[in-house]
Each structure stands twice: as structure tokens, then as C-alpha cells.
Amino acid sequence: MTISSSRLRRAINSVNLRAASEAWVMYFWLPESLQFFSVKGKAKSQIARVQSRINPAQCYVAATEFFVPERAQAGVPLMQLFQQGRALGNVLLWTTNFMNLLNLYFLSSWLSTVIRDAGHSNATGVYVGTTLQIGGTVGAIWLGWLVKRYGFVALLAPCFALASLNIALIGMPGLLLLLLFTAVFIAGVGVMGGQVGINALAATYYLTELRATGIGAGLGIGRLGGIDGPLIGGQLMAWHWSSRALFLAAAIPALISALVMFAMRWVTK
């Protein structure tokens, strides 16, 4: 199996285009948190206006004060991610971001191609790729509801373990189409839905003033994995790896993410 340079460039460009689109959407439509406004001493009227939208029944007067039990930090925010006992948790979050986005972009870029090369029709390849995205959408909503009941670590560790198992199943020879679509759907729930969970976990782990730096740095490390995923997948296909070997290899990052999330339980305590 030979991977042309044009196909590899298209896969990398799709990664960069998606990242740029997400950045612009977040810049214009994602507001700062109320904790950030309070720590930074923003106008009380601005905080009261947002609070009133959340709870219209609550009334605020001009003398109302808003505060959080945090103080502005001095120094370089990036270095503060490794201070005051945050270093281990920070490294674990970075590792999970890297492994999970490597997996996510490998699957998004090459899943349909591998399915077609395994002997299925072009239509089946497209449907399988779409199923991955549907699983990610369902997973983001469903996991968000479950996190409220069970917590991040208790949910994300088995979520990534289940994703690892189903990614390994995708490449099994002679797999029935129904089982193939089911495995891809569950992999999408675990990998793509799990990434939303990682981002939310990071938002609760860091102090308010370090939140943007912590999440941004983690996603920056993750983007390195997002770039490596299509490259590694393309190279393995160029080396004529079988579908079974490809997806067994792809299951390893998800397994590492599960182990890291399991270790995170001691950090979050």
C-alpha cells in the first residue's frame, strides 16, 4: 500500500483547518468565566448581568460584591503550572491530551481509507467515518451528563479503556458490518467524547488565573499528537501494515490515556 504525498498533505491540512476554525469560534463566542472576572476585578455590573441571565429571579443591587477565594498570581503563568503541587497533574493532563488527539486525528484522517483498502466499498468507508463523528457528538453530550454523577476520573478512565478495546476490534478480519459500525461508534464516544471531558477536567484542575494557560498548553501539546497521528498512520500504511496491525497500534494511545486517567485519581484527591 503506497501513500501519495498529496494524500498525506490533505490529511495534515484538514488537521490545521479544523484547529484554526475551532480557535476563531472560541475567540468570538466563548466568554470568560465569572471567576475570572472576579479575580481580575472586572466591573460588578458585568458580572451581575451574566448572573442575571443565569438566574433571572435573582436581583442584584449596585452595592453587591462578587469574589472567589483566590488571589491574582505573580510570575510567568506557564511556569506556575508546575508549582504548588500541580506538576504531576499537569504532566498527566498533557500526556492524555497528546495520546488522545494523536488517536483522534489518526482515526479521522485514515479510518475511511483503511476500511476501503480492507475491501469494503467507498460508500461503506464514508459511512464508517461518519459514524465516528456521530459517536463523538453523542459522547460529548452523554459524558457531560455522566460526569455530574460520577466525576471526571471515575468516568474517563473506563471510557478510554473501552475506546481502546473497540479500536482494536475495528481491524479484526472478517468483522461483520454491524459489529464494525458498533465498534467505530463506541471508539468515537470514547476518543472524541473523552477529549471534551479532558478539557473540562483541566478547567476544574487549574486555578482561575491559570485556567486558560493550563488548557491552552495542554491542547498545544495535544496538537503535536494531532499532527503526528496522520503522519504515523500514513507511514505505517506505506510500510504495508495490515488493518489488524494498524488498529492494534492505534489502540495503544487510548490504553495509555486510560492508565493516565486512573493515575489522575490520586492527583485530584
Coordinates of C-alpha atoms in Angstrom, one line a residue:
M1 CA 0.0 0.0 0.0
T2 CA 1.6 3.3 -1.1
I3 CA 0.5 6.6 0.4
S4 CA 1.0 9.6 -2.0
S5 CA 2.4 12.8 -0.7
S6 CA -0.8 14.6 -1.9
R7 CA -3.0 12.4 0.3
L8 CA -0.7 13.0 3.2
R9 CA -0.8 16.7 2.7
R10 CA -4.6 16.7 2.5
A11 CA -4.7 14.8 5.8
I12 CA -2.4 17.3 7.5
N13 CA -4.2 20.3 6.0
S14 CA -7.5 19.0 7.4
V15 CA -6.0 18.9 10.9
N16 CA -4.7 22.5 10.6
L17 CA -8.0 23.8 9.1
R18 CA -10.1 22.2 11.9
A19 CA -7.7 23.7 14.6
A20 CA -7.9 27.2 13.0
S21 CA -11.7 27.0 12.8
E22 CA -12.1 26.0 16.4
A23 CA -9.8 28.8 17.5
W24 CA -11.8 31.5 15.7
V25 CA -15.1 30.2 17.1
M26 CA -13.8 30.1 20.6
Y27 CA -12.3 33.6 20.3
F28 CA -15.5 35.3 19.3
W29 CA -18.2 33.3 21.1
L30 CA -16.6 31.7 24.2
P31 CA -16.9 34.2 27.1
E32 CA -14.6 34.4 30.1
S33 CA -15.8 32.7 33.3
L34 CA -17.3 34.7 36.2
Q35 CA -14.4 33.6 38.4
F36 CA -12.0 35.2 36.0
F37 CA -14.0 38.4 36.1
S38 CA -14.0 38.5 39.8
V39 CA -10.3 37.7 40.3
K40 CA -9.4 40.4 37.7
G41 CA -11.7 42.9 39.4
K42 CA -13.9 43.5 36.4
A43 CA -16.9 45.7 36.6
K44 CA -19.5 44.4 39.0
S45 CA -22.3 45.3 36.6
Q46 CA -20.8 43.0 34.0
I47 CA -20.8 40.1 36.5
A48 CA -24.3 40.9 37.7
R49 CA -25.6 41.0 34.1
V50 CA -24.3 37.5 33.4
Q51 CA -25.6 36.2 36.7
S52 CA -29.0 37.6 36.0
R53 CA -29.1 35.7 32.7
I54 CA -28.3 32.5 34.5
N55 CA -30.9 33.1 37.2
P56 CA -33.4 35.8 36.2
A57 CA -35.2 35.5 39.5
Q58 CA -32.1 36.8 41.4
C59 CA -31.8 40.6 41.8
Y60 CA -28.5 42.5 42.3
V61 CA -28.0 46.0 43.6
A62 CA -25.2 48.4 42.9
A63 CA -23.5 47.5 46.2
T64 CA -23.4 43.8 45.5
E65 CA -19.9 42.4 45.8
F66 CA -18.6 39.3 44.0
F67 CA -15.5 37.4 44.9
V68 CA -13.8 34.0 44.7
P69 CA -11.3 32.6 47.3
E70 CA -8.3 33.1 45.0
R71 CA -5.8 35.9 44.5
A72 CA -4.0 37.0 41.4
Q73 CA -0.7 35.2 40.9
A74 CA 2.6 36.8 40.2
G75 CA 5.1 35.4 37.7
V76 CA 5.0 33.6 34.4
P77 CA 1.8 31.6 34.1
L78 CA 3.4 28.7 32.2
M79 CA 5.9 28.2 35.0
Q80 CA 3.2 28.3 37.6
L81 CA 1.6 25.2 36.0
F82 CA 4.5 23.2 37.7
Q83 CA 4.3 24.9 41.1
Q84 CA 2.3 24.4 44.3
G85 CA 1.9 20.7 43.7
R86 CA 0.5 21.0 40.2
A87 CA 3.4 19.5 38.3
L88 CA 2.3 15.8 38.3
G89 CA -1.3 16.5 37.4
N90 CA -0.1 18.9 34.7
V91 CA 2.1 16.2 33.1
L92 CA -0.7 13.7 33.3
L93 CA -3.1 16.0 31.5
W94 CA -0.5 16.8 28.8
T95 CA 0.1 13.1 28.3
T96 CA -3.6 12.4 27.9
N97 CA -4.1 15.3 25.5
F98 CA -1.2 14.1 23.3
M99 CA -2.2 10.5 23.2
N100 CA -5.9 11.2 22.7
L101 CA -5.5 13.8 19.9
L102 CA -3.0 11.5 18.2
N103 CA -5.6 8.8 18.2
L104 CA -8.4 11.2 17.2
Y105 CA -6.7 12.6 14.2
F106 CA -5.3 9.3 13.1
L107 CA -8.9 7.9 13.1
S108 CA -10.4 11.0 11.5
S109 CA -7.8 11.0 8.7
W110 CA -7.3 7.4 7.8
L111 CA -10.3 5.4 9.1
S112 CA -12.3 5.6 5.8
T113 CA -9.2 4.9 3.7
V114 CA -8.2 1.8 5.7
I115 CA -11.8 0.5 5.6
R116 CA -11.9 0.9 1.8
D117 CA -8.4 -0.7 1.4
A118 CA -9.6 -3.6 3.5
G119 CA -12.1 -4.5 0.7
H120 CA -15.2 -2.5 1.6
S121 CA -16.9 -0.1 -0.8
N122 CA -16.2 3.6 -0.9
A123 CA -19.7 4.3 0.5
T124 CA -19.0 2.0 3.4
G125 CA -15.8 3.9 4.1
V126 CA -17.6 7.2 4.2
Y127 CA -20.4 5.8 6.4
V128 CA -17.8 4.4 8.8
G129 CA -16.0 7.8 9.0
T130 CA -19.4 9.5 9.6
T131 CA -20.2 7.0 12.4
L132 CA -17.0 8.0 14.2
Q133 CA -18.1 11.7 14.2
I134 CA -21.6 10.8 15.3
G135 CA -20.2 8.8 18.2
G136 CA -18.0 11.7 19.2
T137 CA -21.0 14.1 19.2
V138 CA -23.2 11.6 21.3
G139 CA -20.2 11.0 23.6
A140 CA -19.6 14.7 24.3
I141 CA -23.3 15.2 25.4
W142 CA -23.7 11.9 27.2
L143 CA -20.3 12.0 29.1
G144 CA -21.1 15.6 30.1
W145 CA -24.3 14.3 31.8
L146 CA -22.5 11.3 33.4
V147 CA -19.6 13.4 34.8
K148 CA -22.0 15.2 37.0
R149 CA -23.0 12.0 38.6
Y150 CA -19.7 10.1 38.8
G151 CA -16.9 12.6 38.4
F152 CA -14.2 13.0 35.7
V153 CA -11.6 10.4 36.7
A154 CA -14.1 7.7 37.6
L155 CA -15.7 8.1 34.1
L156 CA -12.8 8.9 31.8
A157 CA -10.5 6.0 32.8
P158 CA -13.0 3.3 31.8
C159 CA -14.1 5.4 28.9
F160 CA -10.7 5.4 27.3
A161 CA -10.2 1.7 28.2
L162 CA -13.5 0.9 26.3
A163 CA -12.3 3.0 23.4
S164 CA -9.0 1.1 23.3
L165 CA -10.8 -2.2 23.1
N166 CA -13.1 -1.1 20.3
I167 CA -10.3 0.5 18.3
A168 CA -8.5 -2.9 18.4
L169 CA -11.7 -4.6 17.2
I170 CA -12.0 -2.4 14.1
G171 CA -9.1 -4.1 12.4
M172 CA -10.2 -7.7 13.1
P173 CA -10.5 -9.6 9.8
G174 CA -14.0 -10.8 8.8
L175 CA -15.8 -8.5 11.2
L176 CA -19.5 -8.2 10.4
L177 CA -20.5 -4.7 9.3
L178 CA -22.9 -4.3 12.2
L179 CA -20.1 -5.0 14.6
L180 CA -17.7 -2.8 12.7
F181 CA -20.1 0.2 12.9
T182 CA -20.7 -0.5 16.6
A183 CA -17.0 -0.6 17.4
V184 CA -16.4 2.6 15.5
F185 CA -19.3 4.4 17.2
I186 CA -18.0 3.3 20.7
A187 CA -14.5 4.4 19.7
G188 CA -15.9 7.8 18.7
V189 CA -17.7 8.1 22.0
G190 CA -14.5 7.3 23.9
V191 CA -11.9 9.2 22.0
M192 CA -13.8 12.3 20.7
G193 CA -16.2 12.5 23.6
G194 CA -13.4 11.8 26.0
Q195 CA -11.4 14.8 24.7
V196 CA -14.3 17.1 25.7
G197 CA -14.0 15.5 29.2
I198 CA -10.3 16.2 29.4
N199 CA -10.8 19.8 28.5
A200 CA -13.5 20.2 31.2
L201 CA -11.3 18.3 33.7
A202 CA -8.4 20.8 33.1
A203 CA -10.8 23.7 33.6
T204 CA -11.6 22.4 37.1
Y205 CA -8.0 21.4 37.9
Y206 CA -6.3 24.8 37.5
L207 CA -6.8 28.0 39.4
T208 CA -8.9 30.6 37.6
E209 CA -6.0 32.7 36.5
L210 CA -4.1 29.7 35.3
R211 CA -7.1 28.1 33.6
A212 CA -6.5 29.5 30.1
T213 CA -2.8 28.8 30.2
G214 CA -3.3 25.3 31.5
I215 CA -5.9 24.3 29.0
G216 CA -4.1 26.1 26.1
A217 CA -0.8 24.5 26.9
G218 CA -2.4 21.0 27.2
L219 CA -4.2 21.4 23.9
G220 CA -0.9 22.7 22.3
I221 CA 0.8 19.5 23.4
G222 CA -2.2 17.6 22.1
R223 CA -1.9 19.3 18.7
L224 CA 1.6 17.8 18.4
G225 CA -0.1 14.5 18.7
G226 CA -2.8 15.6 16.3
I227 CA 0.0 16.3 13.7
D228 CA 1.8 13.1 14.4
G229 CA -1.3 10.9 14.1
P230 CA -1.9 11.3 10.4
L231 CA 1.9 11.2 9.8
I232 CA 2.4 8.0 11.7
G233 CA -0.7 6.4 10.2
G234 CA 0.4 7.2 6.7
Q235 CA 3.9 5.8 7.3
L236 CA 2.6 2.6 8.8
M237 CA 0.3 2.2 5.7
A238 CA 3.3 2.9 3.5
W239 CA 5.1 0.0 5.3
H240 CA 2.2 -2.2 4.3
W241 CA 0.9 -2.8 7.8
S242 CA -2.3 -4.9 7.8
S243 CA -5.6 -3.4 9.0
R244 CA -5.4 -5.5 12.1
A245 CA -1.9 -4.3 13.0
L246 CA -2.8 -0.7 12.3
F247 CA -5.7 -0.7 14.7
L248 CA -3.9 -2.7 17.3
A249 CA -1.3 0.0 17.3
A250 CA -4.0 2.7 17.4
A251 CA -5.4 1.1 20.5
I252 CA -2.2 1.7 22.5
P253 CA -2.6 5.5 22.9
A254 CA -6.2 5.0 24.2
L255 CA -4.9 2.4 26.6
I256 CA -2.2 4.8 27.8
S257 CA -4.9 7.5 28.3
A258 CA -6.9 5.1 30.4
L259 CA -3.9 4.4 32.6
V260 CA -3.1 8.0 33.0
M261 CA -6.6 8.9 33.9
F262 CA -6.5 6.1 36.5
A263 CA -3.4 7.6 38.0
M264 CA -5.1 11.0 38.0
R265 CA -7.4 9.9 40.8
W266 CA -4.5 10.3 43.3
V267 CA -3.7 13.8 42.0
T268 CA -7.3 15.1 42.1
K269 CA -7.6 13.9 45.7

